[in-house]
């Protein structure tokens, strides 16, 4: 992980796209190709063995290959050249069969598939923990009342359990889409020059099948050099999931505001302090998530724009995607890991939540009072009374119910119990708990 | 359809998002809400009847409502006010129950769902015809050989049937994703002020269920005012499909180039002429598709960025999406309708395809010659011979096989039949036909 | 203005891109072209007169033209056809000279330039008022102290005057860029089929110069059919300005939070109420700005992606931009008009600002105390003392200075006046006023 | 340069954003800050000397800092901690003054400014060479006629000199915008916790001025922690320039098509070969440019979306930009360096250009014939004749002028010289040369 990308990946995902890992994936393709071709008799067994023995990242000059990649317009050409050179050192004969029948994009795309498989496992682990943490938060706070907030204004109450369940539902749906798109996309790329495997003659399909098997990838209907929709769908699914994580992050960052103070990230080793302000507890995890999620939509747009790729293999098509895919996965993974950590450590302050409700003087229950009153005095009269009362409550700072009790028409109608109850948030939660449970069910 | 949007929608989709249609969808929500509430006894039957009788677009001042929408920040407030006024004209009592228990965003989101249902049917019709036309093109041209083209350079041959099958496979996958995202997204929005349906007391869920039934929409786990992932996934699916349509459009526009001339749009009434150049047959349908598809990724990015919506209802969240969703659907629909028309009328010129192969003097078969020769003289020697021969062929304009026959080592090895056959494209198609069939199978 | 776009434009800008206005701009081009050509003798004066007499929007069927535009891939072809028909009705001879020497894109691009000129005047008016309102707010509140907020946490104080000056500075810079890009982009488009004006022979440049003069546009070095950088730069400048407006909107929406309550939009006729919650004062103007500004970056991306336009005129190039440019301008204009209204009516609550500072118990001044103390006891000792004191202040709710006075080392050092002053925000504003003045200077 | 980014930067720009370079820039800020503070007497001279002596990248653990950056949400906190530790090793006293009065974002933003200054010099060098190469190409081919191409169809002729001049004009304008935005953006960031420099008391402005001087940056009106418009404008300018480079790349890639073959990249060491097809000369430089330019608009959108940053310093604001800015500059630099190389080595084939004109059988001159004929027989009759003749020419493959000569009305009108001249491209270039010269003038 480098400094310039230190806020744009996790260390684990940085490793997946490190030189060593990328090299390994490309070499894995070349070794598996040779093995598959040997199995169907297209090349000698000895060549496959020689290639396999040489196809390990150690000893390759990654930095040099990177510079040659830029010259060649693809990392495949210099890699194949270097690999061939190393095989030739042990067997002139075997060297002839390196990369046999494949085209540059076959290596680049398939290697990316292997890297995506590794990334997927990392994301899956973080998602599972996030899901668990959110379910626990929701259950623990099923009865924790707090202000609803609409357009950033106080609104009738909700529960923190419902809010966490909302995040949970979106995360579960988001991950299901990502998972299914990873599954759809994990396809071998193998088509040769024009995508027909012509140079392999009758053996094309058999080699492709064996190669897919070697690499643990799926065999597509046909090579997909310029049909990028499966990858695009994966990139989009990451974008949607990152968007839902950003919603969670924004909510929590807002709850952590000094003036709201209803929740707090755990902080902990090296996290979230301020260099100049010792009193601060910063929403560091939320900030990283918001930052990562702000980058992903741009990548998605780039990917989609790049889909109009020419004919059998495009001029710049997959090259545009190569770095982008890594970044999508890294930023999504960072957003996910950050919110996982935030959710696992989140401190919730139910007392403060109740204070913030109380600070509204009960005006968020005006709708409720209006409906109770309306049954007795008619809805129009009730509406007019409540408007006046609400305004007075805001101006004076009195509780709405105290203002109401001073109005004879109201005092006459309401029983003491009713008036007492009027601004009890627990009595005005509607279907919150039903919704909460239904959301938690959704992951099963 | 207005002039400024005349290249950004089809007439059918322009109608779906016209004032009349948008008004009708919002009023349909209000009428169905009243009906559902009457059914569970939350409001009087007579009120539901009065509201239903009034909830028709005729007589509403759409332009006036639009201006008030901008003031209010939502079309729902002025609409509800206007509807209430009209109901009051017939029944003071019933007017009290307009919009009962709903919030502005409930109307806006649910109305959008109803408009999306209508859009979906239009897109489905065009997709079905596109799919059929591409299948027919692919079958008719299963044996039509043409140049493969990689990085816009001549490459070993493919068939036009395979190329069309590639478009077909991407279109089928693209539409499946769009369909399944339409299905996932078609959800009622109904949550009231804070998304708890608190003002409906015990009746919340029952009303919601009845309302979903009335409107033919699905009932979600919970209101989704600030959880926009299902819509985001639909918007993304449109983006991916539009991207695949753009690939098809780019391919055909390139095939229609004067210098290539292998395919042509049908033209026809009002289409594709040039005001100054009578000889031209422009790729008008492809251009419209490329233009529409160039706009969609921007919308996708906007939608994804906007997902970080605050708390129970956001400040500007759905407002940012309202126009965008319409545009995504309209531009995707335009790209689809245009390529459907292009595919249905496409003229393919197999003779010209063969000429363009011939014009390469056989150098695209160098790979093939090398492998045949390699068996006899060793792969390295063969490679060196072919490099020289290819260069000479390009310089002199001779056929590669004629150049080869002048080289003693080659003349000695190849039989006359082999040499004759060398640059026969039909003999170097590899697995093209298998891939083609597998792609066509994919839609079943 | 239609309902579906009612949150995506102002009424004034909707009018600029209405059918009537678009038609008028295209016809203005045709009339001016004929006039210019008559002036240099390329066509008869009588033809120019006949065309001018007919080139008025009235009587054209805009809806019909829109549908034909879609068929033709450009509004120019059906418009020219319709115009020619109308001219022919009065003069067969003159009809031959309609659109003489021009290509479709010449009309479309130049008409857009004329529409942009009208848009620019509207935006300029709103900007000027915004600038004035922000300057007034800043001056009035030069001494109004409030919490600084970093990562949404309380931080050392600033003044509202500085905050408003920050918005002012960004707005002034933003508009300067927009203005200069409008000025750069307002170029005639006139090149004929291949951009050489070949069909006008020797007259090309003279006609172009006269035409630019007629229309009040600048004469470019050369036609720019596929060189869209000037328009791209304008679109980008709108994106940057909209981004700065969104920053202002976000700040104000946050200040309007119930828990913060330091500022409020004015509300007023039809603005910002809630259908269900009479007590609310919504950030409607801010929401509209945030919504509009969330769409613009997507348009910018689309525009930039579309710049790779082929050769002399592209397949789908300007068609992709036609609707997009209108939307960029409309959304930027909406963001601007909304913030202008917000700024002009903003209610600021200095007392509440002071209360919110007080509610932090002085911990935001820990940095300050540390430095004062450090001079006497050494910086390390001071740091340690302050960390303990801050923690205690947060836990107990005591003022930081009271906690400090209980610590003997501190009590010994500070004079009563010093301790009194410690959490006076006015004493810890650093260079706020200097920065404020410098920012206000920037517009001169 | 790493493999995964090997198609997304040049080696030079990879170095600018390498760990060593980023570290150096951050340390340069800290050293300059101490020096500036010592100069105004805010900290001891000895502390400044001790800090300067330690502030060199060697010995810092960049990889470790990167991981801690992620935890802290900023590279500044771990860097300052590490630097403080190293200063303390030599002087306990001096260690207290590291980072005095600054906030994390001050370091991060100012370091980015220093890195941008280095990038700018690299880009400037490539631009200058590109400009020179394009001017030379344009001048050399002022008289080289070639097909105009509109919507990818043959159109009246242009010159290659004009085409190159069009690229030149766009490049010159593009770079001017980039340059002026670099100049506008190169601002010191220095505001302390809340952007008021409060902890420096009266010294704030003096330190800021001295610091800007030390670093060779401009002093802004005020800190710009959450006002990102200057950087946004730079990012946009890169987007526009990259878009113009992509247009050039697309044109050349199209000219390099096998069927067109009018231009070719030079190839050369390691560039543009094919692993499987020895005959190919790939548009590698163009492909890299197209790939890079396809990524930039996504970054631009991300940047613009991220501008709505909260209050004095945002939660995730600059963090979202940190990696993005580097990528914008690297991809723009790659697009520029690639096209510079392409332009410097471009092989142009005037003979083939003429052949491609000839292959249209003169139908691209139909417009011309029509106008000549119209003078004699009336424009309507002429139009009808030409339509018929063009169709016949396309069907039969005869030259248009031969078809015309068989038509008695035409044969009667045209002199032999006229008919001979009819399809001479040199006679139908209109104002091409004037436009070319005007475009080349534009850089002066």
PDB file of C-alpha atoms in Angstrom, chain B residues 217-316:
ATOM      1  CA  UNK B 217     -47.087  -3.157  -6.864  1.00  0.00           C
ATOM      2  CA  UNK B 218     -45.105  -5.268  -4.458  1.00  0.00           C
ATOM      3  CA  UNK B 219     -45.156  -4.640  -0.724  1.00  0.00           C
ATOM      4  CA  UNK B 220     -41.647  -3.939   0.594  1.00  0.00           C
ATOM      5  CA  UNK B 221     -40.219  -5.064   3.930  1.00  0.00           C
ATOM      6  CA  UNK B 222     -40.333  -1.466   5.018  1.00  0.00           C
ATOM      7  CA  UNK B 223     -40.551   2.001   3.473  1.00  0.00           C
ATOM      8  CA  UNK B 224     -37.448   2.821   1.495  1.00  0.00           C
ATOM      9  CA  UNK B 225     -37.445   6.617   1.441  1.00  0.00           C
ATOM     10  CA  UNK B 226     -33.697   6.840   1.855  1.00  0.00           C
ATOM     11  CA  UNK B 227     -32.717   3.321   0.810  1.00  0.00           C
ATOM     12  CA  UNK B 228     -32.541   3.700  -2.940  1.00  0.00           C
ATOM     13  CA  UNK B 229     -30.560   0.590  -3.816  1.00  0.00           C
ATOM     14  CA  UNK B 230     -33.334  -1.143  -5.746  1.00  0.00           C
ATOM     15  CA  UNK B 231     -33.819   1.844  -7.996  1.00  0.00           C
ATOM     16  CA  UNK B 232     -30.067   2.263  -8.266  1.00  0.00           C
ATOM     17  CA  UNK B 233     -29.745  -1.331  -9.411  1.00  0.00           C
ATOM     18  CA  UNK B 234     -32.373  -0.733 -12.089  1.00  0.00           C
ATOM     19  CA  UNK B 235     -30.652   2.420 -13.264  1.00  0.00           C
ATOM     20  CA  UNK B 236     -27.369   0.504 -13.435  1.00  0.00           C
ATOM     21  CA  UNK B 237     -28.941  -2.360 -15.367  1.00  0.00           C
ATOM     22  CA  UNK B 238     -30.164   0.166 -17.922  1.00  0.00           C
ATOM     23  CA  UNK B 239     -26.637   1.536 -18.082  1.00  0.00           C
ATOM     24  CA  UNK B 240     -25.164  -1.888 -18.791  1.00  0.00           C
ATOM     25  CA  UNK B 241     -27.750  -2.706 -21.433  1.00  0.00           C
ATOM     26  CA  UNK B 242     -27.292   0.668 -23.099  1.00  0.00           C
ATOM     27  CA  UNK B 243     -23.549  -0.017 -23.118  1.00  0.00           C
ATOM     28  CA  UNK B 244     -24.059  -3.278 -25.000  1.00  0.00           C
ATOM     29  CA  UNK B 245     -26.368  -1.558 -27.474  1.00  0.00           C
ATOM     30  CA  UNK B 246     -23.680   1.058 -28.017  1.00  0.00           C
ATOM     31  CA  UNK B 247     -21.160  -1.669 -28.818  1.00  0.00           C
ATOM     32  CA  UNK B 248     -23.496  -3.008 -31.482  1.00  0.00           C
ATOM     33  CA  UNK B 249     -24.042   0.503 -32.828  1.00  0.00           C
ATOM     34  CA  UNK B 250     -20.323   1.205 -32.983  1.00  0.00           C
ATOM     35  CA  UNK B 251     -19.635  -2.048 -34.820  1.00  0.00           C
ATOM     36  CA  UNK B 252     -22.316  -1.352 -37.409  1.00  0.00           C
ATOM     37  CA  UNK B 253     -21.294   2.283 -37.856  1.00  0.00           C
ATOM     38  CA  UNK B 254     -17.765   1.042 -38.532  1.00  0.00           C
ATOM     39  CA  UNK B 255     -18.999  -1.598 -40.987  1.00  0.00           C
ATOM     40  CA  UNK B 256     -20.951   1.139 -42.782  1.00  0.00           C
ATOM     41  CA  UNK B 257     -17.850   3.255 -43.393  1.00  0.00           C
ATOM     42  CA  UNK B 258     -17.411   4.059 -47.072  1.00  0.00           C
ATOM     43  CA  UNK B 259     -14.090   2.202 -47.090  1.00  0.00           C
ATOM     44  CA  UNK B 260     -15.553  -0.908 -45.447  1.00  0.00           C
ATOM     45  CA  UNK B 261     -19.119  -0.953 -46.785  1.00  0.00           C
ATOM     46  CA  UNK B 262     -20.043  -4.380 -45.435  1.00  0.00           C
ATOM     47  CA  UNK B 263     -23.377  -3.423 -43.936  1.00  0.00           C
ATOM     48  CA  UNK B 264     -25.938  -0.647 -44.168  1.00  0.00           C
ATOM     49  CA  UNK B 265     -28.901   0.619 -42.240  1.00  0.00           C
ATOM     50  CA  UNK B 266     -32.083   0.437 -44.226  1.00  0.00           C
ATOM     51  CA  UNK B 267     -32.735   4.133 -44.309  1.00  0.00           C
ATOM     52  CA  UNK B 268     -36.369   4.558 -45.245  1.00  0.00           C
ATOM     53  CA  UNK B 269     -38.856   7.357 -44.698  1.00  0.00           C
ATOM     54  CA  UNK B 270     -37.200  10.417 -43.212  1.00  0.00           C
ATOM     55  CA  UNK B 271     -34.215   8.508 -41.983  1.00  0.00           C
ATOM     56  CA  UNK B 272     -30.587   9.007 -42.582  1.00  0.00           C
ATOM     57  CA  UNK B 273     -30.449  11.265 -45.570  1.00  0.00           C
ATOM     58  CA  UNK B 274     -28.060  14.151 -45.818  1.00  0.00           C
ATOM     59  CA  UNK B 275     -29.175  17.686 -46.543  1.00  0.00           C
ATOM     60  CA  UNK B 276     -26.143  18.401 -48.681  1.00  0.00           C
ATOM     61  CA  UNK B 277     -24.913  15.020 -49.888  1.00  0.00           C
ATOM     62  CA  UNK B 278     -27.433  12.952 -51.856  1.00  0.00           C
ATOM     63  CA  UNK B 279     -25.085   9.971 -52.104  1.00  0.00           C
ATOM     64  CA  UNK B 280     -24.853   9.349 -48.384  1.00  0.00           C
ATOM     65  CA  UNK B 281     -26.475   6.574 -46.388  1.00  0.00           C
ATOM     66  CA  UNK B 282     -25.846   7.666 -42.844  1.00  0.00           C
ATOM     67  CA  UNK B 283     -25.716   5.435 -39.772  1.00  0.00           C
ATOM     68  CA  UNK B 284     -28.563   7.417 -38.245  1.00  0.00           C
ATOM     69  CA  UNK B 285     -29.919   4.690 -35.990  1.00  0.00           C
ATOM     70  CA  UNK B 286     -26.432   3.861 -34.767  1.00  0.00           C
ATOM     71  CA  UNK B 287     -25.716   7.544 -34.158  1.00  0.00           C
ATOM     72  CA  UNK B 288     -28.857   7.968 -32.083  1.00  0.00           C
ATOM     73  CA  UNK B 289     -27.949   4.886 -30.080  1.00  0.00           C
ATOM     74  CA  UNK B 290     -24.403   6.093 -29.510  1.00  0.00           C
ATOM     75  CA  UNK B 291     -25.704   9.501 -28.479  1.00  0.00           C
ATOM     76  CA  UNK B 292     -28.266   8.078 -26.066  1.00  0.00           C
ATOM     77  CA  UNK B 293     -25.824   5.591 -24.604  1.00  0.00           C
ATOM     78  CA  UNK B 294     -23.293   8.365 -24.061  1.00  0.00           C
ATOM     79  CA  UNK B 295     -25.706  10.129 -21.737  1.00  0.00           C
ATOM     80  CA  UNK B 296     -26.731   7.156 -19.593  1.00  0.00           C
ATOM     81  CA  UNK B 297     -23.455   6.580 -17.687  1.00  0.00           C
ATOM     82  CA  UNK B 298     -23.598  10.158 -16.448  1.00  0.00           C
ATOM     83  CA  UNK B 299     -27.064   9.564 -15.046  1.00  0.00           C
ATOM     84  CA  UNK B 300     -25.895   6.365 -13.411  1.00  0.00           C
ATOM     85  CA  UNK B 301     -23.059   8.197 -11.699  1.00  0.00           C
ATOM     86  CA  UNK B 302     -25.434  10.915 -10.487  1.00  0.00           C
ATOM     87  CA  UNK B 303     -27.803   8.352  -9.102  1.00  0.00           C
ATOM     88  CA  UNK B 304     -25.101   6.426  -7.269  1.00  0.00           C
ATOM     89  CA  UNK B 305     -23.555   9.577  -5.820  1.00  0.00           C
ATOM     90  CA  UNK B 306     -26.957  10.602  -4.556  1.00  0.00           C
ATOM     91  CA  UNK B 307     -27.473   7.438  -2.532  1.00  0.00           C
ATOM     92  CA  UNK B 308     -26.011   8.807   0.709  1.00  0.00           C
ATOM     93  CA  UNK B 309     -29.380  10.149   1.798  1.00  0.00           C
ATOM     94  CA  UNK B 310     -29.823  11.437   5.321  1.00  0.00           C
ATOM     95  CA  UNK B 311     -31.857   9.675   7.989  1.00  0.00           C
ATOM     96  CA  UNK B 312     -35.561   9.049   7.389  1.00  0.00           C
ATOM     97  CA  UNK B 313     -36.025  11.364   4.412  1.00  0.00           C
ATOM     98  CA  UNK B 314     -33.252  13.341   2.809  1.00  0.00           C
ATOM     99  CA  UNK B 315     -32.697  16.974   1.898  1.00  0.00           C
ATOM    100  CA  UNK B 316     -32.767  16.778  -1.889  1.00  0.00           C
TER     101      UNK B 316
END
